[in-house]
Structures are given as structure tokens and as C-alpha cells.
Amino acid sequence: MSKAPVLDLADLSVTYSGVAQAVTGVSLQVRPGEVVGLIGESGSGKSTLAHSILGLLPPSARIDGQRLMLNGQDLLSASKSDLAALRGPGAAMVFQNPMASFSPLHTIGRQLTDFLWRDVNSSRAQKRRQIVAALTEAGISDPDARFDAYPFELSGGMLQRVAIAAALLMKPSLLIADEPTTALDVTMEAQILHLMRELRAKTGVAILMISHQLGVIAEICDRVAVMYAGRIVEEGDAQAIFSNPQHPYTKALLACELSLVESGARRLPVIDWQETNAESAPITSATESRTTIGDAA
Ligand SMILES: Nc1ncnc2c1ncn2[C@@H]1O[C@H](COP(=O)(O)OP(=O)(O)OP(=O)(O)O)[C@@H](O)[C@H]1O
Ligand SMILES: [Mg+2]
């Protein structure tokens, strides 16, 4: 594949309050239309990494690194005033809890209209048509009525569809989904994953999918990066990682998932750093090396 990456991170670190390093030296690339999974236990730095791409970190956080490129623009060297303009069309995010993504006080339509604030040339009616079309594309039944509904009138799964529609209204090159199905039941989860696959095929949007659940990652991702204690410890083709994990932490993670399936639990237990020998160099599967991706442009 010869297209330049949508997202290109090189040696990125994030420190909270000058002391707690939540992300350490992460390098990762996502190409157009690619679905990359980011997996790791709670506290491994997945959300911090996502928030650093979208400018959602709190003021106490500091980002350092060589490169944070979105659509070929380096956000690390961009001025504050340029950042919003670069990020807006570059990347959008879907969060874990769809209920918390919307204000309970305003209708779905009013909130989605706010996403189109930059579009000063279209009328209210045109924006409504655009939003109803996006809701239809996201599989919302009776989208015209949902436009005037309040968030509490929709189920969690339906609201997550609305959140995906809202993200895609911005026509981003990259959709970051942080645990988008964790708050949903298994049937809804399958539907949302199906929708994301469909939208990727239709719009060519690249997806960075963050999850604890290996099943979710296996279902949808082309490539997987495994995070542990702020670092990417293994990265490669999804099938290769699942069938032949190389890093001790990835092996432990897969073993945990099997026991979770048996016990019915949904969150991964924390694994002791000592057990995994995680300070060893990150492993990149032979089928998909970072160098190859970087040279692909
Ligand atoms: N605002 C913050 N201030 C200080 N430390 C933070 C802040 N947000 C996160 N952290 C710390 O950074 C580390 C990484 O947290 P992060 O939320 O990125 O992990 P995660 O992999 O997304 O976890 P989870 O799977 O539970 O969502 C954790 O040790 C966490 O306590
Ligand atoms: Mg998180």
C-alpha cells in the first residue's frame, strides 16, 4: 500500500503533573482505511494516547516526542491557533459511554447541528437534511423523529450510533473509538462493530479502536498494537498477534482473555510487570514492520 499514513506518531510521551509518565516513547502509524487496535490493561495509557492526538489532555499533561502527525501535519510544532483547524477535519472520537457524550438538556438534532458550526454557508434546513442523512447512514430508524428526540429517549446502542454519526459528520480521516462497545450488551456490541466495518468500507475512514476486549479487536482490526505500562510492547498483523504472540505480556493477555471467557467477566485483570519481562524491546511481527509502513509513502 503506497498511501501516506493518516496518523504518524514517533517516540511520543505524555507526562501528567511533571511526574507520572502515562505514555512512554510510543511510535505508531495508521494508514488510510486501516483499522488498528490498541489493546492493554486498565491504566496502560490507551486513553492518554488517544487524548494526546485529539488535544483532550488536561493542562497538567505535557506531550514530548519526535512526531505527532495527523494528515501530514505535525501537531507538535503547530501553533495553538492552528491546532483546532488541523484536528477538526483530521480526527474525531467516539467515547465509551454514549449517555455521557450528549447533554440531557438538548435534542439530538440541536447537538448534532453544533458539530456543523463551521459550515456557515448552509441553512438550518440544509444542516437538518445533512444530519438526518448521517443518522440514516449510522443505521438509525426513523431518523427524522430521532432528530427531535432527547438522549434519554434512545437506547445506549442507538445513542452510540448517533455518536458515530456525529463523529462522521466532521468527515474525519481518522476515527478514534475508545472502548465504544464496553457499555453495551453483546448484541448491541456486534451491531456497532458491524456498523463501523460498514462505514470504513463506505467512507474509507481509518479507525483506531481502543479496547480491553480481544474479541472486539479480533473482530474488526487489520493490525494490533499491545500497550503495557505506557509502552507499545508488541505490534503487528492482527491474525499473527492472535495466533502467535511473541511478547510475554501479549501471551499473558491472551491467556487472561481465555479465562475471562470462562468466568464471564468483561475487564482484564492487571498483570505484574515483573512477570512479563516487559522492559525488553517492543516486538513487531514479521508480517508488518513499522519500517515498512513508514517507508510506504
Ligand atoms: N488526568 C490525569 N492526571 C494524572 N494521571 C492520569 C490522568 N489521566 C490518567 N492518568 C494516569 O495515566 C495512566 C494511564 O491512564 P489511561 O486512562 O490513559 O489508561 P487506559 O489504558 O485508558 O486505562 P482504561 O483501560 O482503564 O481506560 C494511569 O496510571 C492513570 O492513572
Ligand atoms: Mg481508557
Short mmCIF file of N, CA and C in Angstrom, two decimals, residues 1-107:
data_model
loop_
_atom_site.label_atom_id
_atom_site.label_comp_id
_atom_site.label_asym_id
_atom_site.label_seq_id
_atom_site.Cartn_x
_atom_site.Cartn_y
_atom_site.Cartn_z
N MET A 1 0.86 -1.19 0.00
CA MET A 1 0.00 0.00 0.00
C MET A 1 0.90 1.24 0.00
N SER A 2 0.55 2.21 -0.83
CA SER A 2 1.51 3.28 -1.01
C SER A 2 1.05 4.62 -0.43
N LYS A 3 -0.07 4.61 0.30
CA LYS A 3 -0.56 5.91 0.80
C LYS A 3 0.14 6.32 2.08
N ALA A 4 0.33 7.65 2.23
CA ALA A 4 0.95 8.18 3.44
C ALA A 4 0.03 7.94 4.62
N PRO A 5 0.60 7.72 5.82
CA PRO A 5 -0.26 7.46 6.97
C PRO A 5 -1.15 8.65 7.34
N VAL A 6 -2.34 8.34 7.85
CA VAL A 6 -3.24 9.36 8.37
C VAL A 6 -2.68 9.83 9.72
N LEU A 7 -2.22 8.86 10.48
CA LEU A 7 -1.65 9.17 11.79
C LEU A 7 -0.23 8.60 11.85
N ASP A 8 0.69 9.43 12.30
CA ASP A 8 2.09 9.01 12.38
C ASP A 8 2.68 9.54 13.69
N LEU A 9 2.82 8.65 14.65
CA LEU A 9 3.39 9.04 15.95
C LEU A 9 4.81 8.50 16.03
N ALA A 10 5.74 9.33 16.49
CA ALA A 10 7.10 8.86 16.67
C ALA A 10 7.62 9.27 18.04
N ASP A 11 7.94 8.27 18.84
CA ASP A 11 8.58 8.47 20.14
C ASP A 11 7.78 9.43 21.03
N LEU A 12 6.47 9.23 21.07
CA LEU A 12 5.59 10.16 21.80
C LEU A 12 5.50 9.78 23.29
N SER A 13 5.64 10.76 24.15
CA SER A 13 5.49 10.53 25.59
C SER A 13 4.53 11.56 26.18
N VAL A 14 3.78 11.14 27.20
CA VAL A 14 2.88 12.06 27.90
C VAL A 14 3.12 11.93 29.39
N THR A 15 3.34 13.07 30.03
CA THR A 15 3.59 13.08 31.48
C THR A 15 2.52 13.93 32.15
N TYR A 16 1.91 13.40 33.22
CA TYR A 16 0.94 14.18 34.00
C TYR A 16 1.64 14.85 35.16
N SER A 17 1.37 16.10 35.38
CA SER A 17 1.88 16.88 36.52
C SER A 17 3.40 16.78 36.67
N GLY A 18 4.09 16.60 35.57
CA GLY A 18 5.55 16.57 35.60
C GLY A 18 6.15 15.32 36.23
N VAL A 19 5.33 14.39 36.70
CA VAL A 19 5.90 13.21 37.37
C VAL A 19 5.43 11.87 36.79
N ALA A 20 4.13 11.75 36.55
CA ALA A 20 3.60 10.43 36.15
C ALA A 20 3.63 10.28 34.63
N GLN A 21 4.54 9.44 34.15
CA GLN A 21 4.62 9.23 32.71
C GLN A 21 3.63 8.14 32.30
N ALA A 22 2.54 8.56 31.65
CA ALA A 22 1.47 7.62 31.30
C ALA A 22 1.71 6.97 29.94
N VAL A 23 2.45 7.68 29.07
CA VAL A 23 2.79 7.14 27.75
C VAL A 23 4.29 7.37 27.55
N THR A 24 5.00 6.33 27.11
CA THR A 24 6.45 6.43 27.00
C THR A 24 6.94 5.98 25.63
N GLY A 25 7.43 6.92 24.87
CA GLY A 25 8.11 6.59 23.60
C GLY A 25 7.28 5.78 22.63
N VAL A 26 6.03 6.17 22.43
CA VAL A 26 5.16 5.38 21.53
C VAL A 26 5.33 5.81 20.08
N SER A 27 5.56 4.85 19.21
CA SER A 27 5.57 5.09 17.77
C SER A 27 4.49 4.21 17.15
N LEU A 28 3.65 4.82 16.33
CA LEU A 28 2.52 4.07 15.76
C LEU A 28 2.04 4.78 14.50
N GLN A 29 1.67 4.00 13.51
CA GLN A 29 1.13 4.60 12.29
C GLN A 29 -0.19 3.94 11.92
N VAL A 30 -1.09 4.76 11.39
CA VAL A 30 -2.37 4.25 10.89
C VAL A 30 -2.52 4.79 9.47
N ARG A 31 -2.73 3.89 8.52
CA ARG A 31 -2.86 4.32 7.12
C ARG A 31 -4.32 4.52 6.74
N PRO A 32 -4.59 5.21 5.63
CA PRO A 32 -5.97 5.45 5.23
C PRO A 32 -6.76 4.14 5.13
N GLY A 33 -7.94 4.14 5.71
CA GLY A 33 -8.82 2.98 5.62
C GLY A 33 -8.43 1.80 6.49
N GLU A 34 -7.35 1.93 7.23
CA GLU A 34 -6.89 0.82 8.06
C GLU A 34 -7.58 0.84 9.43
N VAL A 35 -7.82 -0.34 10.00
CA VAL A 35 -8.36 -0.39 11.37
C VAL A 35 -7.27 -0.96 12.27
N VAL A 36 -6.79 -0.12 13.17
CA VAL A 36 -5.72 -0.55 14.08
C VAL A 36 -6.27 -0.65 15.49
N GLY A 37 -6.01 -1.75 16.15
CA GLY A 37 -6.48 -1.97 17.51
C GLY A 37 -5.39 -1.58 18.51
N LEU A 38 -5.82 -0.94 19.59
CA LEU A 38 -4.89 -0.61 20.68
C LEU A 38 -5.44 -1.34 21.89
N ILE A 39 -4.66 -2.29 22.38
CA ILE A 39 -5.17 -3.13 23.46
C ILE A 39 -4.21 -3.12 24.64
N GLY A 40 -4.75 -3.26 25.83
CA GLY A 40 -3.90 -3.30 27.02
C GLY A 40 -4.76 -3.14 28.25
N GLU A 41 -4.20 -3.50 29.39
CA GLU A 41 -4.99 -3.47 30.62
C GLU A 41 -5.31 -2.03 31.05
N SER A 42 -6.13 -1.91 32.06
CA SER A 42 -6.51 -0.62 32.61
C SER A 42 -5.27 0.13 33.10
N GLY A 43 -5.16 1.40 32.72
CA GLY A 43 -4.03 2.21 33.18
C GLY A 43 -2.80 2.10 32.30
N SER A 44 -2.89 1.35 31.19
CA SER A 44 -1.70 1.16 30.35
C SER A 44 -1.42 2.38 29.46
N GLY A 45 -2.36 3.34 29.43
CA GLY A 45 -2.08 4.59 28.70
C GLY A 45 -2.82 4.74 27.38
N LYS A 46 -3.80 3.88 27.12
CA LYS A 46 -4.51 3.90 25.82
C LYS A 46 -5.29 5.21 25.63
N SER A 47 -6.08 5.59 26.65
CA SER A 47 -6.87 6.81 26.51
C SER A 47 -5.98 8.05 26.48
N THR A 48 -4.92 8.03 27.28
CA THR A 48 -4.00 9.16 27.29
C THR A 48 -3.43 9.37 25.88
N LEU A 49 -3.07 8.26 25.23
CA LEU A 49 -2.52 8.36 23.88
C LEU A 49 -3.57 8.95 22.93
N ALA A 50 -4.82 8.44 23.04
CA ALA A 50 -5.90 8.95 22.17
C ALA A 50 -6.13 10.43 22.42
N HIS A 51 -6.16 10.81 23.70
CA HIS A 51 -6.44 12.21 24.03
C HIS A 51 -5.31 13.13 23.54
N SER A 52 -4.10 12.61 23.52
CA SER A 52 -2.98 13.46 23.05
C SER A 52 -3.14 13.75 21.56
N ILE A 53 -3.73 12.82 20.82
CA ILE A 53 -3.94 13.04 19.38
C ILE A 53 -5.02 14.10 19.17
N LEU A 54 -6.03 14.08 20.04
CA LEU A 54 -7.19 14.96 19.84
C LEU A 54 -7.14 16.26 20.64
N GLY A 55 -6.07 16.46 21.39
CA GLY A 55 -5.98 17.69 22.17
C GLY A 55 -6.92 17.69 23.36
N LEU A 56 -7.19 16.52 23.91
CA LEU A 56 -8.14 16.44 25.03
C LEU A 56 -7.46 16.24 26.37
N LEU A 57 -6.13 16.36 26.40
CA LEU A 57 -5.42 16.16 27.67
C LEU A 57 -5.66 17.36 28.59
N PRO A 58 -5.64 17.14 29.91
CA PRO A 58 -5.80 18.26 30.84
C PRO A 58 -4.54 19.14 30.80
N PRO A 59 -4.65 20.37 31.31
CA PRO A 59 -3.49 21.28 31.28
C PRO A 59 -2.28 20.73 32.02
N SER A 60 -2.50 19.81 32.97
CA SER A 60 -1.37 19.26 33.74
C SER A 60 -0.51 18.31 32.90
N ALA A 61 -1.00 17.93 31.72
CA ALA A 61 -0.26 16.94 30.91
C ALA A 61 0.72 17.62 29.96
N ARG A 62 1.88 16.98 29.79
CA ARG A 62 2.85 17.50 28.82
C ARG A 62 3.17 16.43 27.78
N ILE A 63 3.15 16.84 26.52
CA ILE A 63 3.47 15.89 25.45
C ILE A 63 4.88 16.19 24.95
N ASP A 64 5.69 15.14 24.83
CA ASP A 64 7.01 15.28 24.20
C ASP A 64 7.11 14.24 23.11
N GLY A 65 8.01 14.48 22.18
CA GLY A 65 8.22 13.45 21.18
C GLY A 65 8.82 13.99 19.92
N GLN A 66 8.97 13.05 19.00
CA GLN A 66 9.59 13.42 17.73
C GLN A 66 8.52 13.90 16.75
N ARG A 67 7.36 13.19 16.74
CA ARG A 67 6.35 13.47 15.73
C ARG A 67 4.96 13.11 16.21
N LEU A 68 4.00 14.01 15.95
CA LEU A 68 2.58 13.66 16.11
C LEU A 68 1.89 14.21 14.87
N MET A 69 1.92 13.43 13.80
CA MET A 69 1.43 13.91 12.51
C MET A 69 0.02 13.39 12.25
N LEU A 70 -0.87 14.30 11.90
CA LEU A 70 -2.23 13.94 11.51
C LEU A 70 -2.42 14.47 10.10
N ASN A 71 -2.75 13.60 9.17
CA ASN A 71 -2.89 14.01 7.77
C ASN A 71 -1.69 14.79 7.26
N GLY A 72 -0.51 14.38 7.67
CA GLY A 72 0.70 15.01 7.16
C GLY A 72 1.07 16.33 7.85
N GLN A 73 0.28 16.75 8.86
CA GLN A 73 0.57 18.00 9.57
C GLN A 73 1.10 17.66 10.96
N ASP A 74 2.19 18.28 11.33
CA ASP A 74 2.77 17.97 12.64
C ASP A 74 2.12 18.81 13.74
N LEU A 75 1.37 18.15 14.61
CA LEU A 75 0.66 18.87 15.66
C LEU A 75 1.60 19.34 16.78
N LEU A 76 2.76 18.69 16.90
CA LEU A 76 3.68 19.09 17.97
C LEU A 76 4.27 20.47 17.70
N SER A 77 4.45 20.79 16.41
CA SER A 77 5.06 22.09 16.11
C SER A 77 4.02 23.14 15.69
N ALA A 78 2.73 22.74 15.62
CA ALA A 78 1.70 23.70 15.19
C ALA A 78 1.42 24.71 16.30
N SER A 79 1.03 25.93 15.90
CA SER A 79 0.69 26.93 16.90
C SER A 79 -0.68 26.59 17.50
N LYS A 80 -0.96 27.13 18.68
CA LYS A 80 -2.23 26.84 19.36
C LYS A 80 -3.42 27.18 18.48
N SER A 81 -3.33 28.31 17.77
CA SER A 81 -4.47 28.74 16.96
C SER A 81 -4.68 27.82 15.76
N ASP A 82 -3.64 27.15 15.29
CA ASP A 82 -3.79 26.25 14.14
C ASP A 82 -4.30 24.87 14.54
N LEU A 83 -4.11 24.52 15.83
CA LEU A 83 -4.38 23.14 16.24
C LEU A 83 -5.83 22.71 15.99
N ALA A 84 -6.79 23.57 16.38
CA ALA A 84 -8.20 23.19 16.22
C ALA A 84 -8.53 22.97 14.75
N ALA A 85 -8.01 23.84 13.90
CA ALA A 85 -8.31 23.73 12.47
C ALA A 85 -7.69 22.46 11.89
N LEU A 86 -6.53 22.05 12.41
CA LEU A 86 -5.88 20.85 11.90
C LEU A 86 -6.57 19.59 12.41
N ARG A 87 -6.98 19.64 13.71
CA ARG A 87 -7.57 18.44 14.30
C ARG A 87 -8.98 18.20 13.80
N GLY A 88 -9.77 19.29 13.66
CA GLY A 88 -11.18 19.16 13.29
C GLY A 88 -11.42 18.18 12.17
N PRO A 89 -10.90 18.44 10.98
CA PRO A 89 -11.15 17.51 9.88
C PRO A 89 -10.27 16.26 9.94
N GLY A 90 -9.27 16.28 10.81
CA GLY A 90 -8.32 15.17 10.86
C GLY A 90 -8.88 13.97 11.60
N ALA A 91 -9.31 14.19 12.84
CA ALA A 91 -9.70 13.05 13.67
C ALA A 91 -10.93 13.39 14.52
N ALA A 92 -11.76 12.39 14.73
CA ALA A 92 -12.92 12.54 15.62
C ALA A 92 -12.96 11.33 16.54
N MET A 93 -13.67 11.48 17.66
CA MET A 93 -13.62 10.41 18.66
C MET A 93 -15.00 9.94 19.08
N VAL A 94 -15.10 8.65 19.34
CA VAL A 94 -16.32 8.07 19.93
C VAL A 94 -15.92 7.53 21.30
N PHE A 95 -16.68 7.90 22.33
CA PHE A 95 -16.30 7.55 23.70
C PHE A 95 -17.04 6.30 24.18
N GLN A 96 -16.62 5.85 25.37
CA GLN A 96 -17.16 4.60 25.92
C GLN A 96 -18.63 4.71 26.28
N ASN A 97 -18.99 5.81 26.97
CA ASN A 97 -20.34 5.90 27.49
C ASN A 97 -21.18 6.86 26.65
N PRO A 98 -22.06 6.31 25.79
CA PRO A 98 -22.80 7.20 24.89
C PRO A 98 -23.70 8.19 25.64
N MET A 99 -24.20 7.78 26.83
CA MET A 99 -25.05 8.67 27.62
C MET A 99 -24.30 9.94 28.01
N ALA A 100 -23.00 9.76 28.34
CA ALA A 100 -22.20 10.90 28.80
C ALA A 100 -21.70 11.75 27.63
N SER A 101 -21.88 11.25 26.40
CA SER A 101 -21.40 12.01 25.24
C SER A 101 -22.35 13.13 24.85
N PHE A 102 -23.60 13.08 25.38
CA PHE A 102 -24.60 14.07 24.99
C PHE A 102 -25.15 14.79 26.22
N SER A 103 -25.54 16.05 26.02
CA SER A 103 -26.20 16.78 27.09
C SER A 103 -27.65 16.28 27.17
N PRO A 104 -28.16 16.07 28.40
CA PRO A 104 -29.56 15.61 28.52
C PRO A 104 -30.56 16.73 28.21
N LEU A 105 -30.06 17.97 28.13
CA LEU A 105 -30.97 19.12 28.06
C LEU A 105 -31.40 19.50 26.66
N HIS A 106 -30.69 19.00 25.66
CA HIS A 106 -30.99 19.43 24.29
C HIS A 106 -31.29 18.23 23.41
N THR A 107 -32.02 18.48 22.33
CA THR A 107 -32.37 17.38 21.42
C THR A 107 -31.11 16.91 20.69
#
